[in-house]
Amino acid sequence: MTNLPPPAEELRILDAELRQLDLRRAVLLRRRAWLVHTLRAAAAPQPAQGTGAAPGGPPAGPAAGAAARRPETTAPGVQNVLLVLGGVLLTIAAIAFTLVSWGHLGIAGRSLVLGALTVGALGAPVTLLRRGLRATAEAVSGLATALTVLDAYALHEVAFTGADGVGYAAAASAVLAALWAAYGVRLGLFHPLPLAVATAHLPLLLWAIAVGAGPLPLTAVLLATAAGGSAVALRAVSAPVRVVAVVGALGTGAVGVLSAGWLCWSASDPGSAARAAALLVVAAAVALMTGRFVPNREVAVAAAAAAGLCLVAGSAGVLRVSVPGEWTVPGCQLFAMLLLAAERTSLPLPLRQGLVRAAAAVQGLAVLWAVPLVAGSVLGPAVQAVTPWSGAPRTVRDAVFAGVPAPAYASTVPLVLAVVAAALVVAGRRTPRRPAVMVVALVLGWAAVLVLPVALQLPYTAGLVTQAAVVVAALGLAVRSDRADGGPSPLALTALLLAILTSVDLALLSLASESATIGVLVTLTVLFGAAGRRPRHAPFTVPAALAHATALACALGASAGLRPPHTALLVLVVPAVAALIASRSSGSRATVPVEVAGAAAGLLALALAVPDPPMLALVLSLNGVVAAATALRPERRAVGWAAAVLLPAAAWVRLAAWEVGTPEAYTLPVTGPALVVGFLRRRRDTAVSSWTAYGPGLAATLVPSLLAAWDDQHWLRPLLLGVAALAVTLVGARLRLQAPLVLGAGVLALVAMHELAPYLTQVVGALPRWVPPALAGLVLLVLGATYEHRLRDARRLREALGRLR
């Protein structure tokens, strides 16, 4: 068997072994550091004689650190910085010489100096390239291109002083672009070709400005320049050349398209608009050709979309001066629809997709154009609520835009919205996002029908009938959609929400006439009530029916000449009906919305009855009865608290109306029913505490009466309160109930103290002054002794626990 050493001996052995391991680790770390230094010294260049290290040891002194130090920059980087800086300095010197020192030399001297510099700078790259110095050749060629620009300037100042500056700049830029292009191609240099492409964008534009061309020729020149830049971008192999060409083509093309669009939309006759539209057609052709040959798919789609927008913009400009203004937007929609025919052509797929996107963008802009009229048609009827029953207007537009000018060109808004909705319905059949597309189509179709009476300025009655038909159609579509889909669908939900929104708009619109208001509200109440028979729609339709019924009750009261407090009695029918419906549909999704609608109607009834206290008391009591009836349902027991608040509040309001100031008149009607309810609850559930069953009822009377008796100077209230508190105490003691015993005894003691207070005051005044401090000290001594006794008991318990094993 193994003989284990004692713990102290084993601990000593372990400490000795750990010290040996630490020593061995230190030796190994020193050896590793020496090997690392040795390898770095072997990889670095050999130091000069006299500074070497001892063989086999680590490198000596700072020489090893200097040899291992890496440079902070590369040799090509230093070379490029020096060459660029040298070229820039030489160019600045040449410019300064040309502009400042030119007048100190004669014609021969000037020609000799600039000619020698230019020829030398142009020829030096040939020799440098033969020697393999390409970077230096690029720097010198940059100086050469700058000198050619100075030569052109000097030539104008000497030989062509009478020439127009802009025209000469056009010719010079064309010659320089050709010269730089040939020079770069011949020598294979890097920067002359991008510089030539950038300069080639200037000659046509400068020439057009020089000859005094108008806006239309200038726009044509910009588009031609953009077409040339696009061609160069498509054919270029070098990336810098392609980037410069793309940037130039986009810049000139964008300016040209904007200019052509402005000319087209600001034209005053069809001829001018057609000429500007022709430029937009040219721009569209350039964009399509670019998209046809560009290898990037996204760029091709964007180019085709831009082309489609140019075509629609051109056609819209011609339409604007050829047809009435309200038909401009429908005409744009028609041309956008024609772009969809590209899907059936042999164009590449990216081009077809871009044209379709352009058509969709045009339809979206058309919808935005129709938004002001739709928003006015939805929100405008709310103005009728300010002056209800002021008289039926002549047309629907007068009722919707009362005192506000209607949007211009509104007659074709329904057509625009209907066209977009129909296009979405057709497109939705071939897309995986069919539900979302159909929802958008439904909203647009609803908007088209909603604004139709306003756009056509139909009579007021016809507008009401049209909106009622929209409500019926939306509800019918919701039912049909549920039947088709076999369950709740986004389309059905959207239809329900649109029906509710239209019904609110219709109710507000009908406020202009008394008969129209009552007729519309009756119709809407019946319509939504009938739709509420379907369980899937009940969470939306039944609350809507209750809301319209509430408005109908208010309208009937106003029509009968009733004051608002008396109208509140009619409104209370709605909470009663809501409670009945909720009890029959308990557990369904419609229960909570129906109860919320009923509660809102009850609150409205209370608000109407506030000016008349007796009627407010009646309304409070009726609301309390409805709440108590609702609390009879097991899942709505909590509503009983509302009934417990409403019923006493009704009694208190009635007593306040009678100018009753005795608090027991307010509290005893609450205490009696509360004690009966507590007694019945304890009979049904013996686990209920007496505080829960009887505490609120007893406190409702005892506490207010005690507060009143404390300031009462007569003997009757304290006597009756004391007798009642004694009876409550005796009952609590007989039945062994804590709440009656504590409350009765406490109130009885306070009443007795109140009655004996004058005598106690006399007794205290008769006692010596040392008695109160003595009594206080005695109490403190008793408390201290008790505290010490408890500390001793706790100490003994701790010691007993400590002796346990």
Short mmCIF file of C-alpha atoms in Angstrom, two decimals, residues 79-335:
data_model
loop_
_atom_site.label_atom_id
_atom_site.label_comp_id
_atom_site.label_asym_id
_atom_site.label_seq_id
_atom_site.Cartn_x
_atom_site.Cartn_y
_atom_site.Cartn_z
CA GLN A 79 9.72 58.22 -57.09
CA ASN A 80 6.14 59.17 -57.91
CA VAL A 81 6.10 62.01 -55.39
CA LEU A 82 9.33 63.45 -56.76
CA LEU A 83 8.24 63.17 -60.39
CA VAL A 84 4.80 64.70 -59.81
CA LEU A 85 6.28 67.52 -57.74
CA GLY A 86 8.90 68.21 -60.39
CA GLY A 87 6.32 68.28 -63.19
CA VAL A 88 4.06 70.61 -61.23
CA LEU A 89 6.91 73.00 -60.47
CA LEU A 90 8.01 73.07 -64.11
CA THR A 91 4.44 73.71 -65.25
CA ILE A 92 4.07 76.59 -62.78
CA ALA A 93 7.35 78.03 -63.96
CA ALA A 94 6.25 77.81 -67.60
CA ILE A 95 2.93 79.53 -66.82
CA ALA A 96 4.69 82.29 -64.91
CA PHE A 97 7.15 82.76 -67.75
CA THR A 98 4.39 82.95 -70.34
CA LEU A 99 2.17 85.34 -68.43
CA VAL A 100 4.76 87.53 -66.69
CA SER A 101 8.07 87.52 -68.57
CA TRP A 102 6.63 87.30 -72.05
CA GLY A 103 6.85 91.01 -72.76
CA HIS A 104 10.66 91.20 -72.16
CA LEU A 105 11.41 89.06 -75.24
CA GLY A 106 10.93 89.74 -78.91
CA ILE A 107 9.00 87.63 -81.35
CA ALA A 108 12.01 85.48 -82.17
CA GLY A 109 12.87 84.98 -78.53
CA ARG A 110 9.35 84.05 -77.63
CA SER A 111 9.03 81.54 -80.41
CA LEU A 112 12.42 80.09 -79.71
CA VAL A 113 11.83 79.63 -75.99
CA LEU A 114 8.32 78.14 -76.16
CA GLY A 115 9.08 76.07 -79.24
CA ALA A 116 12.24 74.66 -77.72
CA LEU A 117 10.49 73.84 -74.47
CA THR A 118 7.50 72.22 -76.15
CA VAL A 119 9.55 70.17 -78.63
CA GLY A 120 11.91 69.11 -75.89
CA ALA A 121 9.08 68.12 -73.55
CA LEU A 122 7.26 66.22 -76.30
CA GLY A 123 10.37 64.38 -77.46
CA ALA A 124 11.90 63.57 -74.08
CA PRO A 125 9.40 60.77 -73.28
CA VAL A 126 10.54 58.86 -76.38
CA THR A 127 14.08 58.58 -75.05
CA LEU A 128 12.91 57.91 -71.51
CA LEU A 129 10.66 55.08 -72.67
CA ARG A 130 13.53 53.47 -74.55
CA ARG A 131 15.58 53.48 -71.37
CA GLY A 132 12.64 51.97 -69.40
CA LEU A 133 11.91 55.11 -67.37
CA ARG A 134 8.10 55.09 -67.84
CA ALA A 135 7.23 57.04 -64.70
CA THR A 136 9.64 59.83 -65.64
CA ALA A 137 8.22 59.82 -69.15
CA GLU A 138 4.69 60.24 -67.77
CA ALA A 139 5.82 63.23 -65.67
CA VAL A 140 7.56 64.90 -68.60
CA SER A 141 4.58 64.23 -70.89
CA GLY A 142 2.36 66.01 -68.34
CA LEU A 143 4.63 69.03 -68.63
CA ALA A 144 4.40 68.74 -72.40
CA THR A 145 0.56 68.79 -72.39
CA ALA A 146 0.63 71.89 -70.20
CA LEU A 147 3.09 73.56 -72.58
CA THR A 148 0.82 72.84 -75.55
CA VAL A 149 -1.99 74.72 -73.78
CA LEU A 150 0.40 77.64 -73.21
CA ASP A 151 1.42 77.48 -76.87
CA ALA A 152 -2.24 77.78 -77.88
CA TYR A 153 -2.66 80.79 -75.60
CA ALA A 154 0.53 82.41 -76.90
CA LEU A 155 -0.52 81.78 -80.49
CA HIS A 156 -3.80 83.59 -79.86
CA GLU A 157 -2.00 86.53 -78.26
CA VAL A 158 0.50 86.87 -81.13
CA ALA A 159 -1.05 85.65 -84.37
CA PHE A 160 -4.86 85.58 -83.78
CA THR A 161 -5.43 88.64 -81.64
CA GLY A 162 -8.55 89.59 -83.63
CA ALA A 163 -10.19 86.17 -83.35
CA ASP A 164 -13.15 85.61 -81.05
CA GLY A 165 -12.00 84.12 -77.74
CA VAL A 166 -14.75 81.51 -77.48
CA GLY A 167 -14.43 80.41 -81.11
CA TYR A 168 -10.64 80.19 -80.83
CA ALA A 169 -11.03 78.17 -77.59
CA ALA A 170 -13.34 75.74 -79.46
CA ALA A 171 -10.81 75.24 -82.28
CA ALA A 172 -7.87 75.03 -79.89
CA SER A 173 -9.63 72.45 -77.66
CA ALA A 174 -10.42 70.31 -80.73
CA VAL A 175 -6.80 70.48 -81.98
CA LEU A 176 -5.38 69.78 -78.53
CA ALA A 177 -7.72 66.83 -77.98
CA ALA A 178 -6.68 65.30 -81.30
CA LEU A 179 -2.98 66.00 -80.63
CA TRP A 180 -3.07 64.50 -77.13
CA ALA A 181 -4.96 61.45 -78.32
CA ALA A 182 -2.49 60.76 -81.13
CA TYR A 183 0.46 61.44 -78.83
CA GLY A 184 -0.83 59.08 -76.15
CA VAL A 185 -1.68 56.30 -78.61
CA ARG A 186 1.66 56.61 -80.41
CA LEU A 187 3.79 56.46 -77.26
CA GLY A 188 1.47 54.34 -75.11
CA LEU A 189 1.43 56.86 -72.28
CA PHE A 190 -1.09 56.81 -69.44
CA HIS A 191 -2.49 60.31 -68.96
CA PRO A 192 -2.81 61.96 -72.42
CA LEU A 193 -5.82 59.81 -73.48
CA PRO A 194 -8.09 60.65 -70.49
CA LEU A 195 -7.09 64.29 -70.87
CA ALA A 196 -7.94 64.17 -74.56
CA VAL A 197 -11.36 62.60 -73.87
CA ALA A 198 -12.17 65.25 -71.24
CA THR A 199 -11.13 68.06 -73.60
CA ALA A 200 -13.14 66.57 -76.47
CA HIS A 201 -16.37 67.44 -74.59
CA LEU A 202 -15.69 71.18 -75.08
CA PRO A 203 -15.35 72.00 -78.82
CA LEU A 204 -18.99 71.57 -79.90
CA LEU A 205 -20.38 73.44 -76.91
CA LEU A 206 -17.87 76.30 -77.24
CA TRP A 207 -18.53 76.52 -80.96
CA ALA A 208 -22.30 76.72 -80.39
CA ILE A 209 -21.80 79.50 -77.85
CA ALA A 210 -19.45 81.31 -80.23
CA VAL A 211 -21.98 81.37 -83.10
CA GLY A 212 -24.74 82.58 -80.75
CA ALA A 213 -26.87 79.46 -80.89
CA GLY A 214 -30.22 79.50 -79.09
CA PRO A 215 -31.40 77.17 -76.34
CA LEU A 216 -32.57 74.49 -78.74
CA PRO A 217 -29.25 74.17 -80.68
CA LEU A 218 -27.30 74.31 -77.42
CA THR A 219 -29.39 71.46 -76.06
CA ALA A 220 -28.80 69.49 -79.26
CA VAL A 221 -25.06 70.08 -78.92
CA LEU A 222 -25.12 68.83 -75.33
CA LEU A 223 -26.95 65.67 -76.34
CA ALA A 224 -24.57 65.11 -79.27
CA THR A 225 -21.60 65.48 -76.92
CA ALA A 226 -23.21 63.02 -74.51
CA ALA A 227 -23.71 60.56 -77.36
CA GLY A 228 -20.04 60.84 -78.31
CA GLY A 229 -18.97 60.35 -74.71
CA SER A 230 -21.19 57.27 -74.46
CA ALA A 231 -19.64 55.81 -77.61
CA VAL A 232 -16.14 56.37 -76.26
CA ALA A 233 -17.11 54.82 -72.90
CA LEU A 234 -18.45 51.72 -74.64
CA ARG A 235 -15.38 51.26 -76.89
CA ALA A 236 -12.62 52.28 -74.48
CA VAL A 237 -10.34 49.62 -73.07
CA SER A 238 -8.47 51.72 -70.54
CA ALA A 239 -10.29 52.16 -67.25
CA PRO A 240 -9.30 55.86 -66.77
CA VAL A 241 -10.50 56.71 -70.28
CA ARG A 242 -13.78 54.88 -69.62
CA VAL A 243 -14.33 56.68 -66.31
CA VAL A 244 -13.69 60.12 -67.82
CA ALA A 245 -16.00 59.35 -70.74
CA VAL A 246 -18.79 58.11 -68.46
CA VAL A 247 -18.58 61.16 -66.22
CA GLY A 248 -18.58 63.52 -69.18
CA ALA A 249 -21.48 61.73 -70.88
CA LEU A 250 -23.57 61.71 -67.73
CA GLY A 251 -22.92 65.38 -67.02
CA THR A 252 -23.64 66.70 -70.50
CA GLY A 253 -26.53 64.25 -70.99
CA ALA A 254 -28.23 65.23 -67.74
CA VAL A 255 -27.94 68.94 -68.53
CA GLY A 256 -29.18 68.32 -72.07
CA VAL A 257 -32.19 66.28 -70.93
CA LEU A 258 -33.17 68.85 -68.29
CA SER A 259 -32.85 71.64 -70.85
CA ALA A 260 -34.93 69.73 -73.42
CA GLY A 261 -37.59 68.96 -70.81
CA TRP A 262 -37.78 72.61 -69.77
CA LEU A 263 -38.07 73.72 -73.39
CA CYS A 264 -40.76 71.14 -74.04
CA TRP A 265 -42.89 71.99 -71.00
CA SER A 266 -42.48 75.77 -71.42
CA ALA A 267 -43.34 75.81 -75.13
CA SER A 268 -46.27 77.97 -76.14
CA ASP A 269 -47.22 76.19 -79.36
CA PRO A 270 -47.23 72.59 -80.60
CA GLY A 271 -44.37 73.21 -83.07
CA SER A 272 -41.91 74.37 -80.39
CA ALA A 273 -42.99 71.56 -78.09
CA ALA A 274 -42.52 69.01 -80.85
CA ARG A 275 -38.97 70.24 -81.62
CA ALA A 276 -38.01 69.99 -77.95
CA ALA A 277 -39.71 66.59 -77.72
CA ALA A 278 -37.59 65.44 -80.67
CA LEU A 279 -34.50 66.20 -78.61
CA LEU A 280 -35.92 64.08 -75.79
CA VAL A 281 -36.48 61.28 -78.29
CA VAL A 282 -32.83 61.59 -79.32
CA ALA A 283 -31.77 61.41 -75.69
CA ALA A 284 -33.95 58.31 -75.25
CA ALA A 285 -32.34 56.70 -78.30
CA VAL A 286 -28.86 57.41 -76.93
CA ALA A 287 -29.83 55.92 -73.57
CA LEU A 288 -31.30 52.81 -75.20
CA MET A 289 -28.22 52.26 -77.37
CA THR A 290 -26.01 52.66 -74.33
CA GLY A 291 -28.10 50.19 -72.38
CA ARG A 292 -28.02 47.79 -75.32
CA PHE A 293 -24.24 47.46 -75.36
CA VAL A 294 -23.22 48.13 -71.77
CA PRO A 295 -22.14 44.92 -70.04
CA ASN A 296 -23.48 45.83 -66.57
CA ARG A 297 -27.11 44.72 -66.15
CA GLU A 298 -28.10 47.34 -63.55
CA VAL A 299 -26.68 50.15 -65.69
CA ALA A 300 -28.65 48.84 -68.67
CA VAL A 301 -31.89 48.82 -66.66
CA ALA A 302 -31.26 52.37 -65.43
CA ALA A 303 -30.49 53.59 -68.97
CA ALA A 304 -33.69 52.04 -70.32
CA ALA A 305 -35.73 53.56 -67.49
CA ALA A 306 -34.25 56.99 -68.25
CA ALA A 307 -35.09 56.51 -71.91
CA GLY A 308 -38.70 55.66 -71.08
CA LEU A 309 -39.05 58.74 -68.88
CA CYS A 310 -37.64 60.94 -71.67
CA LEU A 311 -40.19 59.58 -74.13
CA VAL A 312 -43.10 60.15 -71.74
CA ALA A 313 -41.88 63.64 -70.87
CA GLY A 314 -41.65 64.59 -74.53
CA SER A 315 -45.13 63.32 -75.31
CA ALA A 316 -46.52 65.08 -72.23
CA GLY A 317 -45.01 68.38 -73.34
CA VAL A 318 -46.67 68.11 -76.72
CA LEU A 319 -49.99 67.16 -75.10
CA ARG A 320 -49.85 70.12 -72.74
CA VAL A 321 -50.13 72.62 -75.59
CA SER A 322 -52.37 70.48 -77.77
CA VAL A 323 -55.21 69.32 -75.49
CA PRO A 324 -57.02 70.80 -72.44
CA GLY A 325 -54.98 70.82 -69.26
CA GLU A 326 -56.96 68.14 -67.43
CA TRP A 327 -56.04 65.59 -70.10
CA THR A 328 -52.28 66.00 -69.82
CA VAL A 329 -51.84 63.47 -67.03
CA PRO A 330 -54.13 60.85 -68.63
CA GLY A 331 -52.16 61.31 -71.84
CA CYS A 332 -48.91 60.65 -69.96
CA GLN A 333 -50.52 57.51 -68.54
CA LEU A 334 -51.43 56.38 -72.06
CA PHE A 335 -47.89 56.81 -73.34
#
